[in-house]
């Protein structure tokens, strides 16, 4: 009968739509997986920056990564790299002391720069810290005073 044929066609159409939807999801998941890279994949580049800048500035430091297996979108990591490199340079220039200074302060000669990556609910948090002296607030205030008096 026509009704049975229509019912069969409707059922087959629904099955095909369901299969198409599943395939679409699998394709989307596969494409997303291709875009994802582990943070550890860029750590070699960051360690080279630590070594090169440390050599230029007479500072010794090691880069420690926590949760480096965390996956991030490739575009996100590429976008973060210049900022991370800049922060590493700042740690070496303004935080980590020279080996002699560290020895006098009772610290190991090799400083530590740590990066921790946390991922939860689609959000990624990145924390960077070093075991250096910290910011010289007096020098910052002096420099800020110099700039404001020159500018105004």
GROMACS .gro file of C-alpha atoms in nm:
model
  152
    1UNK     CA    1   0.000   0.000   0.000
    2UNK     CA    2   0.098   0.361  -0.045
    3UNK     CA    3   0.084   0.426   0.330
    4UNK     CA    4   0.328   0.145   0.403
    5UNK     CA    5   0.564   0.265   0.132
    6UNK     CA    6   0.549   0.621   0.268
    7UNK     CA    7   0.612   0.493   0.620
    8UNK     CA    8   0.915   0.293   0.498
    9UNK     CA    9   1.050   0.595   0.310
   10UNK     CA   10   1.003   0.818   0.616
   11UNK     CA   11   1.178   0.564   0.840
   12UNK     CA   12   1.468   0.528   0.595
   13UNK     CA   13   1.496   0.908   0.567
   14UNK     CA   14   1.512   0.942   0.945
   15UNK     CA   15   1.784   0.675   0.965
   16UNK     CA   16   1.984   0.848   0.692
   17UNK     CA   17   1.952   1.184   0.870
   18UNK     CA   18   2.067   1.026   1.196
   19UNK     CA   19   2.367   0.866   1.022
   20UNK     CA   20   2.450   1.197   0.853
   21UNK     CA   21   2.434   1.375   1.189
   22UNK     CA   22   2.667   1.118   1.349
   23UNK     CA   23   2.913   1.144   1.061
   24UNK     CA   24   2.904   1.524   1.084
   25UNK     CA   25   2.986   1.509   1.455
   26UNK     CA   26   3.269   1.262   1.395
   27UNK     CA   27   3.410   1.485   1.121
   28UNK     CA   28   3.387   1.791   1.345
   29UNK     CA   29   3.554   1.606   1.635
   30UNK     CA   30   3.828   1.486   1.401
   31UNK     CA   31   3.892   1.835   1.267
   32UNK     CA   32   3.906   1.974   1.621
   33UNK     CA   33   4.151   1.700   1.722
   34UNK     CA   34   4.377   1.801   1.431
   35UNK     CA   35   4.385   2.159   1.562
   36UNK     CA   36   4.475   2.054   1.916
   37UNK     CA   37   4.838   2.034   2.027
   38UNK     CA   38   4.994   1.958   2.361
   39UNK     CA   39   5.159   2.252   2.535
   40UNK     CA   40   5.470   2.033   2.569
   41UNK     CA   41   5.506   2.055   2.189
   42UNK     CA   42   5.629   2.418   2.220
   43UNK     CA   43   5.834   2.376   2.538
   44UNK     CA   44   6.157   2.315   2.342
   45UNK     CA   45   6.125   2.659   2.184
   46UNK     CA   46   6.065   2.821   2.525
   47UNK     CA   47   6.364   2.638   2.677
   48UNK     CA   48   6.584   2.771   2.395
   49UNK     CA   49   6.469   3.124   2.481
   50UNK     CA   50   6.559   3.065   2.848
   51UNK     CA   51   6.903   2.936   2.749
   52UNK     CA   52   6.979   3.208   2.490
   53UNK     CA   53   6.854   3.503   2.695
   54UNK     CA   54   7.014   3.361   3.009
   55UNK     CA   55   7.349   3.341   2.830
   56UNK     CA   56   7.312   3.699   2.703
   57UNK     CA   57   7.232   3.830   3.053
   58UNK     CA   58   7.466   3.611   3.256
   59UNK     CA   59   7.178   3.431   3.427
   60UNK     CA   60   7.118   3.058   3.472
   61UNK     CA   61   6.761   2.932   3.486
   62UNK     CA   62   6.564   2.621   3.414
   63UNK     CA   63   6.211   2.612   3.275
   64UNK     CA   64   5.972   2.387   3.465
   65UNK     CA   65   5.637   2.298   3.308
   66UNK     CA   66   5.339   2.167   3.504
   67UNK     CA   67   5.053   1.996   3.316
   68UNK     CA   68   5.233   2.029   2.983
   69UNK     CA   69   5.022   1.747   2.842
   70UNK     CA   70   4.726   1.989   2.838
   71UNK     CA   71   4.598   2.030   2.483
   72UNK     CA   72   4.528   2.372   2.336
   73UNK     CA   73   4.409   2.489   1.999
   74UNK     CA   74   4.710   2.536   1.770
   75UNK     CA   75   4.605   2.895   1.690
   76UNK     CA   76   4.587   2.975   2.064
   77UNK     CA   77   4.936   2.839   2.131
   78UNK     CA   78   5.085   3.025   1.834
   79UNK     CA   79   4.917   3.344   1.960
   80UNK     CA   80   5.050   3.293   2.314
   81UNK     CA   81   5.413   3.228   2.220
   82UNK     CA   82   5.525   3.591   2.175
   83UNK     CA   83   5.377   3.685   2.513
   84UNK     CA   84   5.533   3.385   2.685
   85UNK     CA   85   5.871   3.464   2.530
   86UNK     CA   86   5.842   3.825   2.649
   87UNK     CA   87   5.754   3.713   3.004
   88UNK     CA   88   6.051   3.475   3.005
   89UNK     CA   89   6.280   3.760   2.898
   90UNK     CA   90   6.134   3.977   3.177
   91UNK     CA   91   6.191   3.700   3.434
   92UNK     CA   92   6.554   3.675   3.331
   93UNK     CA   93   6.611   4.050   3.306
   94UNK     CA   94   6.424   4.164   3.616
   95UNK     CA   95   6.367   3.860   3.837
   96UNK     CA   96   6.630   3.589   3.825
   97UNK     CA   97   6.956   3.709   3.981
   98UNK     CA   98   7.307   3.633   3.854
   99UNK     CA   99   7.465   3.313   3.993
  100UNK     CA  100   7.689   3.523   4.223
  101UNK     CA  101   7.393   3.721   4.362
  102UNK     CA  102   7.195   3.400   4.414
  103UNK     CA  103   7.488   3.240   4.599
  104UNK     CA  104   7.514   3.543   4.833
  105UNK     CA  105   7.138   3.521   4.895
  106UNK     CA  106   7.164   3.150   4.979
  107UNK     CA  107   6.975   3.046   4.668
  108UNK     CA  108   7.076   2.779   4.417
  109UNK     CA  109   7.283   2.928   4.132
  110UNK     CA  110   7.021   2.814   3.880
  111UNK     CA  111   6.693   3.001   3.902
  112UNK     CA  112   6.356   2.853   3.822
  113UNK     CA  113   6.088   2.977   3.586
  114UNK     CA  114   5.767   2.778   3.620
  115UNK     CA  115   5.469   2.762   3.387
  116UNK     CA  116   5.151   2.587   3.501
  117UNK     CA  117   4.864   2.518   3.261
  118UNK     CA  118   4.516   2.436   3.389
  119UNK     CA  119   4.220   2.350   3.167
  120UNK     CA  120   3.863   2.331   3.294
  121UNK     CA  121   3.529   2.372   3.123
  122UNK     CA  122   3.675   2.498   2.797
  123UNK     CA  123   3.884   2.764   2.974
  124UNK     CA  124   4.261   2.755   2.999
  125UNK     CA  125   4.459   2.926   3.274
  126UNK     CA  126   4.831   2.980   3.239
  127UNK     CA  127   5.043   3.088   3.536
  128UNK     CA  128   5.408   3.188   3.514
  129UNK     CA  129   5.633   3.258   3.811
  130UNK     CA  130   6.002   3.265   3.891
  131UNK     CA  131   6.207   3.238   4.211
  132UNK     CA  132   6.387   3.567   4.150
  133UNK     CA  133   6.403   3.887   4.352
  134UNK     CA  134   6.073   4.026   4.232
  135UNK     CA  135   6.002   4.377   4.115
  136UNK     CA  136   6.212   4.669   4.239
  137UNK     CA  137   5.923   4.896   4.333
  138UNK     CA  138   6.152   5.190   4.417
  139UNK     CA  139   6.313   5.174   4.073
  140UNK     CA  140   5.970   5.155   3.912
  141UNK     CA  141   5.852   5.458   4.108
  142UNK     CA  142   6.166   5.653   4.016
  143UNK     CA  143   6.124   5.569   3.651
  144UNK     CA  144   5.754   5.654   3.659
  145UNK     CA  145   5.839   5.988   3.822
  146UNK     CA  146   6.099   6.057   3.554
  147UNK     CA  147   5.853   5.984   3.276
  148UNK     CA  148   5.572   6.188   3.428
  149UNK     CA  149   5.795   6.491   3.491
  150UNK     CA  150   5.934   6.474   3.137
  151UNK     CA  151   5.592   6.435   2.983
  152UNK     CA  152   5.419   6.710   3.170
   0.00000   0.00000   0.00000
